[in-house]
mmCIF file of C-alpha atoms in Angstrom:
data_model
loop_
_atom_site.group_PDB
_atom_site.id
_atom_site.type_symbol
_atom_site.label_atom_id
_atom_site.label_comp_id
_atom_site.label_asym_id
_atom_site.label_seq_id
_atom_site.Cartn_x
_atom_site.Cartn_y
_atom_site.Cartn_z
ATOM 1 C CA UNK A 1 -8.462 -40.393 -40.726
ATOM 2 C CA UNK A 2 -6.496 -37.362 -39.990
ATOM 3 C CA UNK A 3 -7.633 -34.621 -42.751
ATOM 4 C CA UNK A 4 -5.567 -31.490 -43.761
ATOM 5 C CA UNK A 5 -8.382 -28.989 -45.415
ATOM 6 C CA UNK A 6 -6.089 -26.312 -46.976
ATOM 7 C CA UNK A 7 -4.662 -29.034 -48.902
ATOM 8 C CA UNK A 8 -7.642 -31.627 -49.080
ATOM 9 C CA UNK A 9 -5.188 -34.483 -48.006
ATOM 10 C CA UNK A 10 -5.723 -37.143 -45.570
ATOM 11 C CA UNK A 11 -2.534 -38.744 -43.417
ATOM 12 C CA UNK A 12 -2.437 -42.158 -41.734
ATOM 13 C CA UNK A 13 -1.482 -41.236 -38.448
ATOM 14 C CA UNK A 14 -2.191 -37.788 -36.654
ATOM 15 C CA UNK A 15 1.681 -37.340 -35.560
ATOM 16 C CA UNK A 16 2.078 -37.373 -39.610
ATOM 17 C CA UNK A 17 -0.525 -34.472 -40.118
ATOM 18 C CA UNK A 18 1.029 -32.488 -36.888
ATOM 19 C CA UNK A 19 4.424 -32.326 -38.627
ATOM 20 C CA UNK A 20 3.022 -31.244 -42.163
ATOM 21 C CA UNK A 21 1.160 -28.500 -40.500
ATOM 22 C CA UNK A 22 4.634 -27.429 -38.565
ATOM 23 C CA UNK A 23 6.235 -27.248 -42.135
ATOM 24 C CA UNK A 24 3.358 -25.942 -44.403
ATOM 25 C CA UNK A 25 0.901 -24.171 -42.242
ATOM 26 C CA UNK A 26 2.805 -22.567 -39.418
ATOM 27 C CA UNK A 27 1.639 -19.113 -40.337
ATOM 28 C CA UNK A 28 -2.361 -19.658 -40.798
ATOM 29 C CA UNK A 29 -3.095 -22.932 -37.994
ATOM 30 C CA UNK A 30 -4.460 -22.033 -34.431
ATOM 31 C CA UNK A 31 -2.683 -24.875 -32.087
ATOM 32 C CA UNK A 32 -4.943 -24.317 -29.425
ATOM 33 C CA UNK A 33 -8.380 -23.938 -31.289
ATOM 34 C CA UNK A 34 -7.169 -26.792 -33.878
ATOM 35 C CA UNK A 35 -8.326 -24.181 -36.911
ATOM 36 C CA UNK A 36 -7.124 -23.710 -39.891
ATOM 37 C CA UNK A 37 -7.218 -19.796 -41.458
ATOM 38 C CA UNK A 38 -7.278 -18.676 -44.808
ATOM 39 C CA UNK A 39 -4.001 -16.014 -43.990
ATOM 40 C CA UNK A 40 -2.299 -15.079 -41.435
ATOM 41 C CA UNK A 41 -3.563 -11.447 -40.990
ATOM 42 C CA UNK A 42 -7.151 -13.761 -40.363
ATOM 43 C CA UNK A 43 -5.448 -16.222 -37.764
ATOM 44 C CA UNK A 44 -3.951 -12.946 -36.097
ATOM 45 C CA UNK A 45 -7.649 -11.314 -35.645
ATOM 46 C CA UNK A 46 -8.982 -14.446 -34.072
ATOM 47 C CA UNK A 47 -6.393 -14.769 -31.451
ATOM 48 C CA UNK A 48 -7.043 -10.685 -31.000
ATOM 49 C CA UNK A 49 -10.365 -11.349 -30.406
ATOM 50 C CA UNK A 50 -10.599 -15.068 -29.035
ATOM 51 C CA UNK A 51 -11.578 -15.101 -25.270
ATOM 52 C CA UNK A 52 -9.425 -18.040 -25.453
ATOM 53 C CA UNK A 53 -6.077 -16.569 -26.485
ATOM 54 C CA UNK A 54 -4.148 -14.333 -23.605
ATOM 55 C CA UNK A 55 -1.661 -12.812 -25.488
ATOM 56 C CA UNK A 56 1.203 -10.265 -23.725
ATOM 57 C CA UNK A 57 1.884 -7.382 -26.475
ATOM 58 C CA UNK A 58 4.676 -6.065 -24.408
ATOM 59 C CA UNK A 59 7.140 -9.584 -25.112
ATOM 60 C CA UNK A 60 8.747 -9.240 -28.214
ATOM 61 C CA UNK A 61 7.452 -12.611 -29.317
ATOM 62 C CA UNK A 62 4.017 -12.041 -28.286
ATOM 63 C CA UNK A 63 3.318 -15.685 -25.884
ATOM 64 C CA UNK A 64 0.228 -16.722 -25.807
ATOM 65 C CA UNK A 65 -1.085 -17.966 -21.884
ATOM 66 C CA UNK A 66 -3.733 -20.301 -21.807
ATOM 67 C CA UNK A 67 -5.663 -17.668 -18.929
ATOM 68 C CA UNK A 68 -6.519 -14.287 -18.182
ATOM 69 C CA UNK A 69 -4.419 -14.977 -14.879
ATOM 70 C CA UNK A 70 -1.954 -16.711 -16.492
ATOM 71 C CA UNK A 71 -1.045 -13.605 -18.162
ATOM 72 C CA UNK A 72 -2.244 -10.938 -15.368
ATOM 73 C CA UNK A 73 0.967 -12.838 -13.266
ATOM 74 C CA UNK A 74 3.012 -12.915 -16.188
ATOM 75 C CA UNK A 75 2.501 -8.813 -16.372
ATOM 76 C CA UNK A 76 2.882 -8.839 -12.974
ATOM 77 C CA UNK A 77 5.754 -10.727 -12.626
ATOM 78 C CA UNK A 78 7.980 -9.586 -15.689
ATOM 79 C CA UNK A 79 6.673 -6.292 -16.654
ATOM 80 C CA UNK A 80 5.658 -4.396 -13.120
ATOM 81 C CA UNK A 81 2.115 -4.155 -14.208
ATOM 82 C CA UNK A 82 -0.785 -2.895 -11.936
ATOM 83 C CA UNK A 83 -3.546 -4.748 -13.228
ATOM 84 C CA UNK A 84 -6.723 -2.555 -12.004
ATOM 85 C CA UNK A 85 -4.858 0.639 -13.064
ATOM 86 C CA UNK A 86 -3.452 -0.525 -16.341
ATOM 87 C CA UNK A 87 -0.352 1.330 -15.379
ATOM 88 C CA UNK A 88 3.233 -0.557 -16.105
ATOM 89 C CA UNK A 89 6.524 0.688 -13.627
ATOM 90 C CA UNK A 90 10.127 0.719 -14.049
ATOM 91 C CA UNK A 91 10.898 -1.682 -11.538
ATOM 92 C CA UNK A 92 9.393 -4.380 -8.762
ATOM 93 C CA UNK A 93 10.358 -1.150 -6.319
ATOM 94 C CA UNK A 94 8.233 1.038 -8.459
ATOM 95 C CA UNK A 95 5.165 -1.244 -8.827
ATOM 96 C CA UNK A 96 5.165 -2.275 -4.499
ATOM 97 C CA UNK A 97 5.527 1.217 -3.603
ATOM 98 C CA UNK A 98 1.921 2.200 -5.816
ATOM 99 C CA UNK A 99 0.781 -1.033 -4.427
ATOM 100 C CA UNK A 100 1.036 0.270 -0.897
ATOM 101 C CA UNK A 101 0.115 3.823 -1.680
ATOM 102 C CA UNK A 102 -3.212 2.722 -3.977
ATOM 103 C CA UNK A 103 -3.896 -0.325 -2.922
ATOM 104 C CA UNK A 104 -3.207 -0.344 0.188
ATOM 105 C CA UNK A 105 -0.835 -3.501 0.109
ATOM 106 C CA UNK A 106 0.930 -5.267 3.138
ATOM 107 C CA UNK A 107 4.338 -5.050 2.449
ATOM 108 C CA UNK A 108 5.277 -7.965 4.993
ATOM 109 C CA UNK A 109 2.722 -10.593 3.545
ATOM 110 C CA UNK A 110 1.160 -9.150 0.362
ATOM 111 C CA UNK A 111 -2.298 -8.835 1.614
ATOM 112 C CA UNK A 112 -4.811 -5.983 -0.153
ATOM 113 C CA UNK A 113 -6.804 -4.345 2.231
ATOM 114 C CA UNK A 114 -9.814 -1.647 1.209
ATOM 115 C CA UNK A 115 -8.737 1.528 3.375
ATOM 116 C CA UNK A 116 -5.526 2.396 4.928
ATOM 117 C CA UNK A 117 -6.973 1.988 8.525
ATOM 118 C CA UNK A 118 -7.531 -1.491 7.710
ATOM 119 C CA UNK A 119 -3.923 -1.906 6.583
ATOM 120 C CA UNK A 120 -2.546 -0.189 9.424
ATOM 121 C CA UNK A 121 -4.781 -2.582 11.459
ATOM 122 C CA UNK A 122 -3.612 -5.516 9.937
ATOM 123 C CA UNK A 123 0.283 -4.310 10.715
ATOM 124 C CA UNK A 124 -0.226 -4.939 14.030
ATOM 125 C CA UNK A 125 0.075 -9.018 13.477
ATOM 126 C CA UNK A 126 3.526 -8.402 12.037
ATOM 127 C CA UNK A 127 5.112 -5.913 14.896
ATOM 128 C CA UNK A 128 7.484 -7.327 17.249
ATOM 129 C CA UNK A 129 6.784 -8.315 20.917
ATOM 130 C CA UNK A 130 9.198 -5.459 21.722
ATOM 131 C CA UNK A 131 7.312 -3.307 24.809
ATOM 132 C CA UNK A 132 7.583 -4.683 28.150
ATOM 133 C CA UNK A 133 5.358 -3.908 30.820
ATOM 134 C CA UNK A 134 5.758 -1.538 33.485
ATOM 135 C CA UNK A 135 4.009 -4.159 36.160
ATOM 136 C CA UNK A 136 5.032 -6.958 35.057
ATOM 137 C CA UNK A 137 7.089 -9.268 32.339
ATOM 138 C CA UNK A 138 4.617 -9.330 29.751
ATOM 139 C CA UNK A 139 5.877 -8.077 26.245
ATOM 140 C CA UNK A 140 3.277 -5.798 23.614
ATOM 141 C CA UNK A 141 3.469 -4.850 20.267
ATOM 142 C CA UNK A 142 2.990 -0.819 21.229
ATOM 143 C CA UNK A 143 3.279 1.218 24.055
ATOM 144 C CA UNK A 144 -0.411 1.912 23.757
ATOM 145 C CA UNK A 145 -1.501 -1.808 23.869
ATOM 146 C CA UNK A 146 0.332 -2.582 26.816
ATOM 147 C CA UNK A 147 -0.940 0.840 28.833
ATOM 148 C CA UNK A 148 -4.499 -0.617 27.856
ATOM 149 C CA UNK A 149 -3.547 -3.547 29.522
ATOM 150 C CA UNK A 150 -2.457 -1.605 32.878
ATOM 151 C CA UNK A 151 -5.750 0.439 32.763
ATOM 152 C CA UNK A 152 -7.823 -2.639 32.023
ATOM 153 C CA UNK A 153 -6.573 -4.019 35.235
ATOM 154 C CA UNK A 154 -5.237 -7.577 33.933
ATOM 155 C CA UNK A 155 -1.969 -6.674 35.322
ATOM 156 C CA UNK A 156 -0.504 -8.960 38.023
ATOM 157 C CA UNK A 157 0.559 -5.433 39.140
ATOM 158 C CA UNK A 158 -3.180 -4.404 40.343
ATOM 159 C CA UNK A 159 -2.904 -1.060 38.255
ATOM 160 C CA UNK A 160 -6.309 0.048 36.577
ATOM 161 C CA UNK A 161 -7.108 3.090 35.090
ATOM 162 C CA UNK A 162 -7.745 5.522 38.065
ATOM 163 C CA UNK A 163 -4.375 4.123 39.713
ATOM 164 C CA UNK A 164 -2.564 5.333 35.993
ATOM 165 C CA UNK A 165 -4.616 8.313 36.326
ATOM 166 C CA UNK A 166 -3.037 9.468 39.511
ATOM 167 C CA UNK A 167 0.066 8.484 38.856
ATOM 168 C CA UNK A 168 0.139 10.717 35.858
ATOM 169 C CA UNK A 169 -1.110 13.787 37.822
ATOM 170 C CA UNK A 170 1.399 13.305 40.183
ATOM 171 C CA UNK A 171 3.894 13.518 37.377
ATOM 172 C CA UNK A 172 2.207 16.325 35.666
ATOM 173 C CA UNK A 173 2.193 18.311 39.197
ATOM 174 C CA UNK A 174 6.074 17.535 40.061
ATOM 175 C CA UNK A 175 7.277 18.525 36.585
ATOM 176 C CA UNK A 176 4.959 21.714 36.859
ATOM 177 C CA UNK A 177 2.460 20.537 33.798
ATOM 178 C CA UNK A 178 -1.079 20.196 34.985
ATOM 179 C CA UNK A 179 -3.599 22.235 34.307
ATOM 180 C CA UNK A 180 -6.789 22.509 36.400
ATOM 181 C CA UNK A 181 -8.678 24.119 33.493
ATOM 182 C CA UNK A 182 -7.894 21.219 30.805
ATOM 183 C CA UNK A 183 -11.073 18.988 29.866
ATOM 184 C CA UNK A 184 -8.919 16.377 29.147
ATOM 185 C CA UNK A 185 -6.859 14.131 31.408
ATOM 186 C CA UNK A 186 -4.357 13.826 28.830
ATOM 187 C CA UNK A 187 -3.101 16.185 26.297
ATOM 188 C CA UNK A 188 -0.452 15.722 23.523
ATOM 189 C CA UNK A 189 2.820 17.558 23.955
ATOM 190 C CA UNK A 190 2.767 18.059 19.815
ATOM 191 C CA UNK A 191 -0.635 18.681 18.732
ATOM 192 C CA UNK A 192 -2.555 19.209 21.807
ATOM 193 C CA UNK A 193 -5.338 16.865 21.296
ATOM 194 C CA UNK A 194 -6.907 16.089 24.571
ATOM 195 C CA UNK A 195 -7.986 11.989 25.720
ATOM 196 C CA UNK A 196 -9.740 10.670 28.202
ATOM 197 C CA UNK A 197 -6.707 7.603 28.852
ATOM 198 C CA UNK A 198 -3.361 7.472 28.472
ATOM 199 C CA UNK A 199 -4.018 4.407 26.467
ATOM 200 C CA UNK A 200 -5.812 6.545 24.111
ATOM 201 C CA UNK A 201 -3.191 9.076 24.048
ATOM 202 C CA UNK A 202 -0.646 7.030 23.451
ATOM 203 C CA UNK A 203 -2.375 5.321 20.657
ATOM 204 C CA UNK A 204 -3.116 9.471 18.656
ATOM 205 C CA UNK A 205 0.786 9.330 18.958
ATOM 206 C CA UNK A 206 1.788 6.023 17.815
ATOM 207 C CA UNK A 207 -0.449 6.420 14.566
ATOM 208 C CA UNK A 208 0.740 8.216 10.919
ATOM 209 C CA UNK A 209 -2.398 11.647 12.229
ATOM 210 C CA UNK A 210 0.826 13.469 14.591
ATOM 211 C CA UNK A 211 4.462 13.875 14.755
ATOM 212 C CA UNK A 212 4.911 13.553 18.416
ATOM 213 C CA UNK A 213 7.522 10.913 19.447
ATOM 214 C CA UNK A 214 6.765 8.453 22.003
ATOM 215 C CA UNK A 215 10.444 8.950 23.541
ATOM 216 C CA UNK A 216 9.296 12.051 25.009
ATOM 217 C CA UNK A 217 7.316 9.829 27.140
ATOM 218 C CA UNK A 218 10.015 8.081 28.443
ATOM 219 C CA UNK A 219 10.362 9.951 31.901
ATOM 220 C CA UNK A 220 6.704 9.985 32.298
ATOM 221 C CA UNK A 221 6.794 5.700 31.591
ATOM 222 C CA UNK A 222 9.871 5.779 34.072
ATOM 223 C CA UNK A 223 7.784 7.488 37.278
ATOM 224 C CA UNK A 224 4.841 4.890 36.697
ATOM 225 C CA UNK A 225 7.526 1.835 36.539
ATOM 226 C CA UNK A 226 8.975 3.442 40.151
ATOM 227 C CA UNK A 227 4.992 4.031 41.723
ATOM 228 C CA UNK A 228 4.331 0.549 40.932
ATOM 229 C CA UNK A 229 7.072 -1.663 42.158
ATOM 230 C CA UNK A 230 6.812 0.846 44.882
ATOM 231 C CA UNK A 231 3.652 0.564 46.244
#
């Protein structure tokens, strides 16, 4: 028989003791533990320290989630919390932009990665098809993925890398830039970091480590286009 303890009374039917706890014991019942509590400073201190109360301080009236996620979204969601930094933001602006900085976050699909590389890695599955080849109609993501593909000779063109090779000598000799004493093939016009492929030195540029611009490379991507469809 349903039993109210406070008030050593029994009820007939449990919806009959739910509704006199709403009216007499609102203050000092736990709902979810189904306890009764001398005051309500006491029921306060168990949901405080109850591993199964999840209670968000920051709402004026204090809800209670039924799990730590529950209320890790909630902070998330409502009050621009970053959970492993216990750090709270202004705005959903705010909290994405130390998500990406910290956390290394994928803005596109939300993804955490552990290290920036990774992240910038990742990026690469989002980028547009924009880069056309200059041997033939295939489309890449970079300019450096689709000069990889010319030097790795899968190019209906024929082009490998010792055919790129010369035809960026020949460039570098019309436009009076080569020079016999460089170790390097291919040097950057910003930094000056030397690479063994133009694959590789188009990659140095495309990445966040130099300023260069891969627009400078334009007339250099233009004389390779000609050489090929040329030849």
């Amino acid at each position: 028989m349903p039993y109210c303890p406070p008030c050593d009374r029994h009820f007939r039917l449990e919806n009959s003791l739910d509704q006199h706890i709403r009216a007499i014991h609102p203050r000092t019942y736990c709902w979810r533990c189904e306890r009764h509590f001398p005051h309500e400073r006491a029921k306060e201190q168990h949901i405080e320290n109850s591993l199964r109360h999840h209670v968000c301080t920051r709402c004026y009236h204090e809800p209670d989630f039924h799990s730590a996620q529950d209320l890790d979204d909630h902070l998330i969601e409502d009050h621009y919390a970053c959970i492993p930094c216990q750090e709270f933001f202004d705005d959903d602006d705010d909290l994405l932009e130390h998500d990406v900085d910290v956390h290394y976050k994928c803005r596109t699909c939300g993804r955490f990665f552990n290290s920036r590389s990774n992240l910038i890695n990742h990026r690469k599955i989002h980028a547009a098809r924009n880069v056309e080849c200059l041997g033939c109609s295939r489309m890449f993501i970079s300019h450096s993925a689709m000069m990889l593909h010319l030097e790795a000779n899968t190019c209906e063109s024929g082009s490998d890398q010792e055919s790129i090779r010369e035809l960026v000598w020949e460039y570098y000799e019309i436009n009076g830039r080569w020079n016999h004493d460089h170790d390097d093939d291919f040097d950057c016009y910003y930094c000056g970091a030397g690479f063994n492929q133009l694959s590789a030195l188009l990659q140095h540029i495309e990445s966040e480590n130099c300023h260069a611009r891969i627009s400078n490379y334009d007339s250099l991507f233009d004389h390779i286009e000609k050489s090929i469809f040329n030849s």
